XYZ file of N, CA and C in Angstrom:
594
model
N -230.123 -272.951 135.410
C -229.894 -274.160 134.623
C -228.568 -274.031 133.885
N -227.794 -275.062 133.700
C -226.206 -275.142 132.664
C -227.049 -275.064 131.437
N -225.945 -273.835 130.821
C -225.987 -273.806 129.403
C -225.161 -274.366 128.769
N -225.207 -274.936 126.921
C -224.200 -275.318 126.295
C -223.125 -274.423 126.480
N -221.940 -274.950 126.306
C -220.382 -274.680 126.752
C -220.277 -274.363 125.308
N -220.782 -274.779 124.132
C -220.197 -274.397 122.681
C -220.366 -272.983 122.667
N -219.306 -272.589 121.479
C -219.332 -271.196 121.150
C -221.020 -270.812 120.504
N -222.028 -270.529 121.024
C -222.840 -270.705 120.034
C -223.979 -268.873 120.126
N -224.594 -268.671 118.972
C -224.975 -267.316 119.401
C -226.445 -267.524 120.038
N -226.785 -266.657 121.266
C -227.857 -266.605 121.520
C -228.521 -265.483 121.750
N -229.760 -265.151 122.435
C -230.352 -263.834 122.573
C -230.269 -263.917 123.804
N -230.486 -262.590 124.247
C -230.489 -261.930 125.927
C -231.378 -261.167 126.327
N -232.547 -261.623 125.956
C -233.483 -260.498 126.509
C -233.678 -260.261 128.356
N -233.478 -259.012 128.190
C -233.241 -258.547 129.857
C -234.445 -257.890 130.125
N -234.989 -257.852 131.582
C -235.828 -257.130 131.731
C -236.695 -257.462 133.458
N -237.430 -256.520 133.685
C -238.006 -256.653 135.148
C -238.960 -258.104 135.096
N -239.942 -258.561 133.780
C -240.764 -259.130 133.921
C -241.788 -259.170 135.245
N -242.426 -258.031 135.227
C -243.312 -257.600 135.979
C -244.679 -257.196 135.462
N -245.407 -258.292 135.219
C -244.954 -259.558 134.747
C -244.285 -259.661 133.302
N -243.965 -260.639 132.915
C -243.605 -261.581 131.407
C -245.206 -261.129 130.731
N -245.098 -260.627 129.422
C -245.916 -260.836 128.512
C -246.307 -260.684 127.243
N -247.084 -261.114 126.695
C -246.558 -261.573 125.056
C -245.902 -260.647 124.307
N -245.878 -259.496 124.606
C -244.701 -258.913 124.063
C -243.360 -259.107 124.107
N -242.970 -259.698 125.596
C -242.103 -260.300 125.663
C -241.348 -261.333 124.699
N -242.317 -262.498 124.270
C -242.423 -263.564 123.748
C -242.235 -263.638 122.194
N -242.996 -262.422 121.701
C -243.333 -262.021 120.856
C -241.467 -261.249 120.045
N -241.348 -260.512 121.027
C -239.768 -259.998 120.388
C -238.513 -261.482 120.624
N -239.086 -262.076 121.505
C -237.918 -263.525 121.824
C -238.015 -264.250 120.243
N -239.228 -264.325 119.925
C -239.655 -265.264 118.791
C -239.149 -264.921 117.737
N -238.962 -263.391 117.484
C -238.700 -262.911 116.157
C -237.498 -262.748 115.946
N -237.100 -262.245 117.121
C -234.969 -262.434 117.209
C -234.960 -263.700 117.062
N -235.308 -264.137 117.507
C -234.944 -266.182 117.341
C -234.472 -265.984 115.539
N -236.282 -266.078 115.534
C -235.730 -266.463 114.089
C -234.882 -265.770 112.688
N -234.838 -264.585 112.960
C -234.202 -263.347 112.069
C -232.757 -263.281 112.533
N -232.877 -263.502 113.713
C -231.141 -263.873 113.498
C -230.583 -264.828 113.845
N -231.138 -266.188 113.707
C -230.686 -267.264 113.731
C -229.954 -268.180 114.697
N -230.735 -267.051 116.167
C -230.078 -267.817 117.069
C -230.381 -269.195 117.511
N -229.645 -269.844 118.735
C -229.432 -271.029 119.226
C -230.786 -271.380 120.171
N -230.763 -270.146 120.862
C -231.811 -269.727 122.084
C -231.723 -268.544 122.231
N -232.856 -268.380 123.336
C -233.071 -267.070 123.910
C -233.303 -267.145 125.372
N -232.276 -266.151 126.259
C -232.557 -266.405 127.696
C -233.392 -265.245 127.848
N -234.043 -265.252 128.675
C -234.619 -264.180 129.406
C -234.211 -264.362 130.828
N -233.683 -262.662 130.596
C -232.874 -262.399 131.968
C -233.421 -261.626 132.606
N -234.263 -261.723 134.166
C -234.795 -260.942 134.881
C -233.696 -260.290 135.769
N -233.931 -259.024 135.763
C -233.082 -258.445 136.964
C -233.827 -258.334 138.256
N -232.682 -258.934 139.033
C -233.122 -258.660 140.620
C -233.179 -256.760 141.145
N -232.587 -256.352 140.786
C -232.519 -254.517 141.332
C -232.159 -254.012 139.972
N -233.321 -254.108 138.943
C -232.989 -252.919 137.859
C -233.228 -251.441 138.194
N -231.966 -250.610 138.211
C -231.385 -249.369 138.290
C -232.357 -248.381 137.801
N -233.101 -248.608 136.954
C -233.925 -247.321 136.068
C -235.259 -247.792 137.103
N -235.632 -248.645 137.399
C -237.018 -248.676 137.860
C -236.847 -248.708 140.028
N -235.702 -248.091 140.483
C -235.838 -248.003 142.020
C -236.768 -247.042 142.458
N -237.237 -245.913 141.709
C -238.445 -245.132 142.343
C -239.544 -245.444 142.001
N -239.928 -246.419 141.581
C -241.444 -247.073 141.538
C -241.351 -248.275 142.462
N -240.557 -248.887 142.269
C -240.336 -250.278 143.325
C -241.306 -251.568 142.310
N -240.425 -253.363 142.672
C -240.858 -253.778 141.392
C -241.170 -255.225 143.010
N -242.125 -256.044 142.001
C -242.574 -257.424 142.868
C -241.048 -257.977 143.062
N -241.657 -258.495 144.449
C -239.968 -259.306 144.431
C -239.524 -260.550 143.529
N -238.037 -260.517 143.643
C -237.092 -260.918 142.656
C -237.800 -262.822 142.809
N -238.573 -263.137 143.806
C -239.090 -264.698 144.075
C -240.160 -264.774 142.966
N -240.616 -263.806 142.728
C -242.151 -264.173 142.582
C -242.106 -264.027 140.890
N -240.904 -262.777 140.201
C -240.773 -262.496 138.921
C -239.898 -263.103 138.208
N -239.191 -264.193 139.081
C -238.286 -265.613 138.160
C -239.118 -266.057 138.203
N -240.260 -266.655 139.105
C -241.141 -267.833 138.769
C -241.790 -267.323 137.360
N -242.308 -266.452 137.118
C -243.531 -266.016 135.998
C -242.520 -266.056 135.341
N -240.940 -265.649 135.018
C -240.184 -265.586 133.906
C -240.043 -267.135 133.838
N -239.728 -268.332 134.692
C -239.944 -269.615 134.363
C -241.181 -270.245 133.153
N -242.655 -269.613 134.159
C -243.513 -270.409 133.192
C -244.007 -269.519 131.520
N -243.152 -268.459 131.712
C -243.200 -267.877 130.279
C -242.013 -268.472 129.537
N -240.964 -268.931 129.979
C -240.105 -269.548 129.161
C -240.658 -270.990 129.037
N -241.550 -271.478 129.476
C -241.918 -272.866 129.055
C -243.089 -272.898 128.295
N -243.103 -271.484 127.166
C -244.252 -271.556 126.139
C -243.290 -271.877 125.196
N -242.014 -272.305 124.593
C -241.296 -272.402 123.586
C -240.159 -273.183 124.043
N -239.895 -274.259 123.295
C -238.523 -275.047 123.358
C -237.295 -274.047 123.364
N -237.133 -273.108 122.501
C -235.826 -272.254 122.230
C -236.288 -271.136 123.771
N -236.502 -270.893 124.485
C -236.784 -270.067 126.061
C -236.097 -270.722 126.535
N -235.292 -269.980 127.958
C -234.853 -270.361 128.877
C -234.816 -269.314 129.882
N -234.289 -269.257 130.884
C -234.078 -268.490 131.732
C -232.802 -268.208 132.036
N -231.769 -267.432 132.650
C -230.786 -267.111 132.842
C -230.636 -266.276 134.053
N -230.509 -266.797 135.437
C -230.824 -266.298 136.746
C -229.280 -265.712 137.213
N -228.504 -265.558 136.523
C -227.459 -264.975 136.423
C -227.659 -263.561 137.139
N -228.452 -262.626 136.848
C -228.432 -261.097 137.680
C -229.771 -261.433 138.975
N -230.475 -262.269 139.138
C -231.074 -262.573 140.367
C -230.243 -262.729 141.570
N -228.921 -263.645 141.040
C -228.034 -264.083 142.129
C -226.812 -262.557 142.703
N -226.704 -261.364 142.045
C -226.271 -260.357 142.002
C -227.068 -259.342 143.220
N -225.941 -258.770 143.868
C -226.766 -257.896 145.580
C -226.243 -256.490 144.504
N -227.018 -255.945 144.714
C -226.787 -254.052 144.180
C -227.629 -254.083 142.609
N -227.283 -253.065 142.433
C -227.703 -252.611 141.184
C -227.582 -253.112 139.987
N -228.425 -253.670 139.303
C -228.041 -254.188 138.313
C -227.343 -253.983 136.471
N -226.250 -254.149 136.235
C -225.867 -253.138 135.034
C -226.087 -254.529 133.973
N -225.914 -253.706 132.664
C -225.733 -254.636 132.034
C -224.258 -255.453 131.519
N -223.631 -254.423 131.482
C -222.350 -254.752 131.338
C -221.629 -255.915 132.155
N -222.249 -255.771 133.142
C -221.554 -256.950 134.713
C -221.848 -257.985 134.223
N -223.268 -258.074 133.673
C -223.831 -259.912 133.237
C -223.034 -259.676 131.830
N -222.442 -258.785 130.691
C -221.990 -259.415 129.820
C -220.628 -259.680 130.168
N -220.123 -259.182 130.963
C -219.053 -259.901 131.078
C -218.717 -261.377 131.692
N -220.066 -262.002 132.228
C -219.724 -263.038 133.053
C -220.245 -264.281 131.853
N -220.971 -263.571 131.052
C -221.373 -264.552 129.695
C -219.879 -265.501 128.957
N -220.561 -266.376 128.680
C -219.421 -267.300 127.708
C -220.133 -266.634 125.934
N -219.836 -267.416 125.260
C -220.784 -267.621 123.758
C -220.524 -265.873 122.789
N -221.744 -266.031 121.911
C -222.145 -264.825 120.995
C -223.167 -264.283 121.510
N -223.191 -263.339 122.447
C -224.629 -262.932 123.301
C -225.049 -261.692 122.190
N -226.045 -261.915 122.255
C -227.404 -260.885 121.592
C -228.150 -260.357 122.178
N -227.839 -258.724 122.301
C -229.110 -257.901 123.515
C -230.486 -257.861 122.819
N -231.241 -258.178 122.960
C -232.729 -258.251 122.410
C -233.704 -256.910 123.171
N -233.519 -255.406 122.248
C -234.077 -254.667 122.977
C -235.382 -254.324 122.442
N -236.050 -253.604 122.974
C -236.967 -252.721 122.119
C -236.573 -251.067 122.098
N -236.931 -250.769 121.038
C -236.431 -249.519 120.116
C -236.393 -248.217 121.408
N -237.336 -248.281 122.605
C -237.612 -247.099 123.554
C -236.447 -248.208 124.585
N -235.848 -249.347 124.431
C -234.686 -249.026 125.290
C -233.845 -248.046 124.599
N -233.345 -248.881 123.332
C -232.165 -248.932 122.492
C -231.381 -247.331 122.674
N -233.116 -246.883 122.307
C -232.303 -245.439 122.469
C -231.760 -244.789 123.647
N -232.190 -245.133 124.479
C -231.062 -245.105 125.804
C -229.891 -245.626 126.483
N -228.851 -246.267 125.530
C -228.168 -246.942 125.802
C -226.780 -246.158 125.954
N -226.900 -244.771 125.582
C -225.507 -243.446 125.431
C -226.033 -243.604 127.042
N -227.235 -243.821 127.917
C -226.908 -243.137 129.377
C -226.457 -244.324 130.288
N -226.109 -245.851 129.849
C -226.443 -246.872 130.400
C -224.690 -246.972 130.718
N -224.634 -247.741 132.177
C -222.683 -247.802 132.295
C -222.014 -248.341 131.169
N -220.953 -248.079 131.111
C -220.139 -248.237 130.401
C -220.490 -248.882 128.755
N -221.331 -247.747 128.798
C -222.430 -248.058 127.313
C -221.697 -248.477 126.182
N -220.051 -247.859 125.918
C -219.282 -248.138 125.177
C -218.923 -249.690 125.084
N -218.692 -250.172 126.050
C -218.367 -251.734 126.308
C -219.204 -252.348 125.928
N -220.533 -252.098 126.365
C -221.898 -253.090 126.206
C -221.803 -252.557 124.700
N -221.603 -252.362 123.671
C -221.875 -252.167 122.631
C -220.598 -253.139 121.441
N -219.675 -252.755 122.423
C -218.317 -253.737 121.722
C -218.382 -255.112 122.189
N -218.933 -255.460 123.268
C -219.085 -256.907 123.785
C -220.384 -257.550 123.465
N -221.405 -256.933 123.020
C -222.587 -257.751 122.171
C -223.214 -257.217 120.898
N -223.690 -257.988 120.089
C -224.887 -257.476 119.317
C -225.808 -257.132 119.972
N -226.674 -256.503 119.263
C -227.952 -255.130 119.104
C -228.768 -255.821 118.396
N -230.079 -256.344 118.615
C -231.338 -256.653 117.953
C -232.538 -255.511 118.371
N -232.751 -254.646 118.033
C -234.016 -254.283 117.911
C -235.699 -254.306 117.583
N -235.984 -254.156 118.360
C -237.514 -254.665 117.981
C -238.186 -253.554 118.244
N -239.502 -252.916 117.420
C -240.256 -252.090 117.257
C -240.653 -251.714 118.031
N -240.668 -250.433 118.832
C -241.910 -250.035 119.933
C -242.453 -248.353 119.545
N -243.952 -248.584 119.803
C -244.950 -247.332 118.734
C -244.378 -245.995 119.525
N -243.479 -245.618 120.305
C -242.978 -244.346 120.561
C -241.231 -244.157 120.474
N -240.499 -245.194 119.422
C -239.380 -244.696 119.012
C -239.130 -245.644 117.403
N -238.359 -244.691 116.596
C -238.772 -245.192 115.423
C -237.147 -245.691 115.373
N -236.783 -246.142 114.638
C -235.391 -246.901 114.276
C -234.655 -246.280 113.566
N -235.274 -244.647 113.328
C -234.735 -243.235 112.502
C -233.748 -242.993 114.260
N -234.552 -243.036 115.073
C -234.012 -242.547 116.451
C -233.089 -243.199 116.750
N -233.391 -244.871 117.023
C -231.861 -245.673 117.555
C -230.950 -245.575 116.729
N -231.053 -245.285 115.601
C -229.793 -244.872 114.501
C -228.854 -243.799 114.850
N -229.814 -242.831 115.500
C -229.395 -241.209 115.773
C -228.310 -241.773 116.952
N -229.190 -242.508 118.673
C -228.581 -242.466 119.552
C -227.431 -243.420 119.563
N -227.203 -244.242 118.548
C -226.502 -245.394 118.767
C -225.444 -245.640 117.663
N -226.262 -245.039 116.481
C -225.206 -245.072 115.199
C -226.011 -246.429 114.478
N -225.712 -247.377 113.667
C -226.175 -248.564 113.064
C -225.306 -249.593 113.325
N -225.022 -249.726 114.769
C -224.013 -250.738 115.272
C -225.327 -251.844 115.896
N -226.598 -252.285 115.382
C -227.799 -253.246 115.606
C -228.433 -253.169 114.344
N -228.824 -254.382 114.564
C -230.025 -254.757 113.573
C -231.630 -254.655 113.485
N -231.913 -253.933 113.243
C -233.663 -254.272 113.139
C -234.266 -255.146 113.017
N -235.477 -255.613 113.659
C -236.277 -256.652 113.697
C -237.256 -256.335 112.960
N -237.585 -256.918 112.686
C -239.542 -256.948 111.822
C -240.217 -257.867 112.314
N -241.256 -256.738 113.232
C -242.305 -257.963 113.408
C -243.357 -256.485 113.667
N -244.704 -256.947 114.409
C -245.949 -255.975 114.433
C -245.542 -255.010 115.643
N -245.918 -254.138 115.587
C -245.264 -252.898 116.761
C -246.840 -253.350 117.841
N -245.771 -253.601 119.242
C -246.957 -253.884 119.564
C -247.075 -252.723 121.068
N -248.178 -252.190 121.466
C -248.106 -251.805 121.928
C -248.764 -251.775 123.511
N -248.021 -252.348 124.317
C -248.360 -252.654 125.311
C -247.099 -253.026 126.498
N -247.296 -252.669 127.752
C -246.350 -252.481 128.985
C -246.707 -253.163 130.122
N -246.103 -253.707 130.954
C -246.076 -254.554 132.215
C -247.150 -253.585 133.104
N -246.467 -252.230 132.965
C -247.437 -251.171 133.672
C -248.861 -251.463 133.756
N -249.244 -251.388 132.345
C -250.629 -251.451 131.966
C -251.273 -252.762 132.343
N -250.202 -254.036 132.231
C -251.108 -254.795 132.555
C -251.104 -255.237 134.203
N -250.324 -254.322 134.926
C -250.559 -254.576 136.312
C -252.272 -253.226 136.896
N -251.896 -252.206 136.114
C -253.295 -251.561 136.384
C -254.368 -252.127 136.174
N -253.854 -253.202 134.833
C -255.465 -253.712 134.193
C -255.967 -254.380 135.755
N -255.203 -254.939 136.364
C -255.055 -256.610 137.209
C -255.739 -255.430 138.317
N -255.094 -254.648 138.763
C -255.446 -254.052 139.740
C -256.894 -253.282 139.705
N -257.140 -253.005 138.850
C -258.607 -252.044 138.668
C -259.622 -253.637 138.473
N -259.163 -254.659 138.421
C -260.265 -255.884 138.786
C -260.794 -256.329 137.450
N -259.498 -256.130 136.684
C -259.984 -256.802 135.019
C -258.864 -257.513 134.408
N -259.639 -258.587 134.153
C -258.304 -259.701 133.386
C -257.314 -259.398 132.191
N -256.482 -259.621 132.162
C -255.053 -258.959 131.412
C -255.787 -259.748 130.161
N -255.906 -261.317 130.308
C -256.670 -262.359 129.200
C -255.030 -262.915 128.426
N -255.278 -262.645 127.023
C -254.060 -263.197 126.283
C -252.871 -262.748 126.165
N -253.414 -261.590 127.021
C -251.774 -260.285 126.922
C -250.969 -260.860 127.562
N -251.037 -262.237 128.809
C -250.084 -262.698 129.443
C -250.229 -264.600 129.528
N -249.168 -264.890 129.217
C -249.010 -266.315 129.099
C -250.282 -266.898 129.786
N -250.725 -267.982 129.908
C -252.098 -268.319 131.087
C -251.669 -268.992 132.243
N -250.444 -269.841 131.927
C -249.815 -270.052 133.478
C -249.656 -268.789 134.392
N -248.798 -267.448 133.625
C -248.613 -266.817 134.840
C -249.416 -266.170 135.037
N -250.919 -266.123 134.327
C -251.805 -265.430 134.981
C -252.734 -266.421 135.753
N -252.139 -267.350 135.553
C -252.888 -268.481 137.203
C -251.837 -267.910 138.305
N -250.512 -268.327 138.076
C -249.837 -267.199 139.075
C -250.176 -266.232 139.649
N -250.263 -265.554 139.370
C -250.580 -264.137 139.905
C -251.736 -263.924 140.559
N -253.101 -264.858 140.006
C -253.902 -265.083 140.577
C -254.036 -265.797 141.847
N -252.750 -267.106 142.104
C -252.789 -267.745 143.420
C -251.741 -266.889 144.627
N -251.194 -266.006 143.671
C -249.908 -265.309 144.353
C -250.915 -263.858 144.848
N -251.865 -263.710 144.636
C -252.856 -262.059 144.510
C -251.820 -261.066 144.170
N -250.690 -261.293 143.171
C -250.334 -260.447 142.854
C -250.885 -259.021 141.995
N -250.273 -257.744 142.344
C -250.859 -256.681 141.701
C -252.647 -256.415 142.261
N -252.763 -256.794 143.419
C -254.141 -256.124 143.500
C -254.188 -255.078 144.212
N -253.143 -254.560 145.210
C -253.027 -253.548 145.837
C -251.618 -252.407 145.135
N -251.567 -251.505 145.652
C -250.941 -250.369 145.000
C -249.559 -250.978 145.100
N -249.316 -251.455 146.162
C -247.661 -251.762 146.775
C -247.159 -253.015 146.799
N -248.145 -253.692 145.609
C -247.997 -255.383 145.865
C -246.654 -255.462 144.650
């Protein structure tokens, strides 16, 4: 979809969305409002780099669920910008193709990995840093790996992973509120996640 052409700041939350779920939503909502952005895209990657030895649903099936999770909130959107990208996906490549005030919207167990990420130096001079809470890295840590070049978020540490809720799906038990209810009609007409390799 065209975005506004104004200089305006928004968020960037990146990620496999395998699937989208309220955690997702949940850190979009709170960057929204704590730092006063315009919007928030959520950016699925087509070949994210850290996850090639597990292997992820294809790039068709995890824009759609990132679609009907961006249509729980007026300020959501999508940003298919690294879908349309063949190879590996960095982050740096999509900030450079950005217009505006982009805002990385991470959680605290990325953040702190961002000294191993390409040209980590760049991605740090070319966007803001929003952090959001996650119960196995404390914001004592992203301080350590990163310095205090981001902001902290406040909201409830929540603790829960795409992982978990594809095992839930797969061992033959409903994820329930942990995932938007459109895309868990999805997934349900798609039989996604019921076999090991789906």
């Amino acid at each position: 979809m065209p975005f506004p052409m104004l200089w305006v700041v928004y968020g960037i939350l990146g990620g496999t969305f395998d699937p989208p779920h309220i955690a997702h939503l949940a850190a979009a909502h709170a960057a929204y409002e704590q730092m006063g952005l315009d919007h928030v895209r959520l950016l699925p990657a087509r070949e994210p780099w850290q996850k090639f030895d597990r292997g992820v649903t294809s790039p068709k099936h995890r824009l759609a669920m990132a679609r009907l999770a961006a249509a729980e909130a007026d300020y959501l959107v999508v940003d298919e910008t690294e879908m349309h990208r063949r190879g590996p996906t960095y982050t740096i490549d999509t900030l450079e193709s950005l217009e505006g005030d982009p805002v990385l919207i991470l959680g605290s167990d990325s953040a702190i990995g961002i000294p191993s990420w390409h040209r980590a130096e760049d991605v740090l001079a070319m966007a803001k840093i929003a952090v959001v809470p996650r119960p196995t890295v404390s914001f004592e840590a992203v301080t350590a790996a990163i310095g205090d070049s981001y902001t902290p978020i406040s909201m409830p540490t929540l603790d829960l992973s795409a992982t978990e809720i594809r095992d839930h799906i797969r061992a033959g038990r409903s994820p329930g509120f942990l995932v938007p209810q459109s895309v868990l009609f999805y997934i349900d007409a798609n039989d996604l996640y019921r076999k090991r390799d789906a």
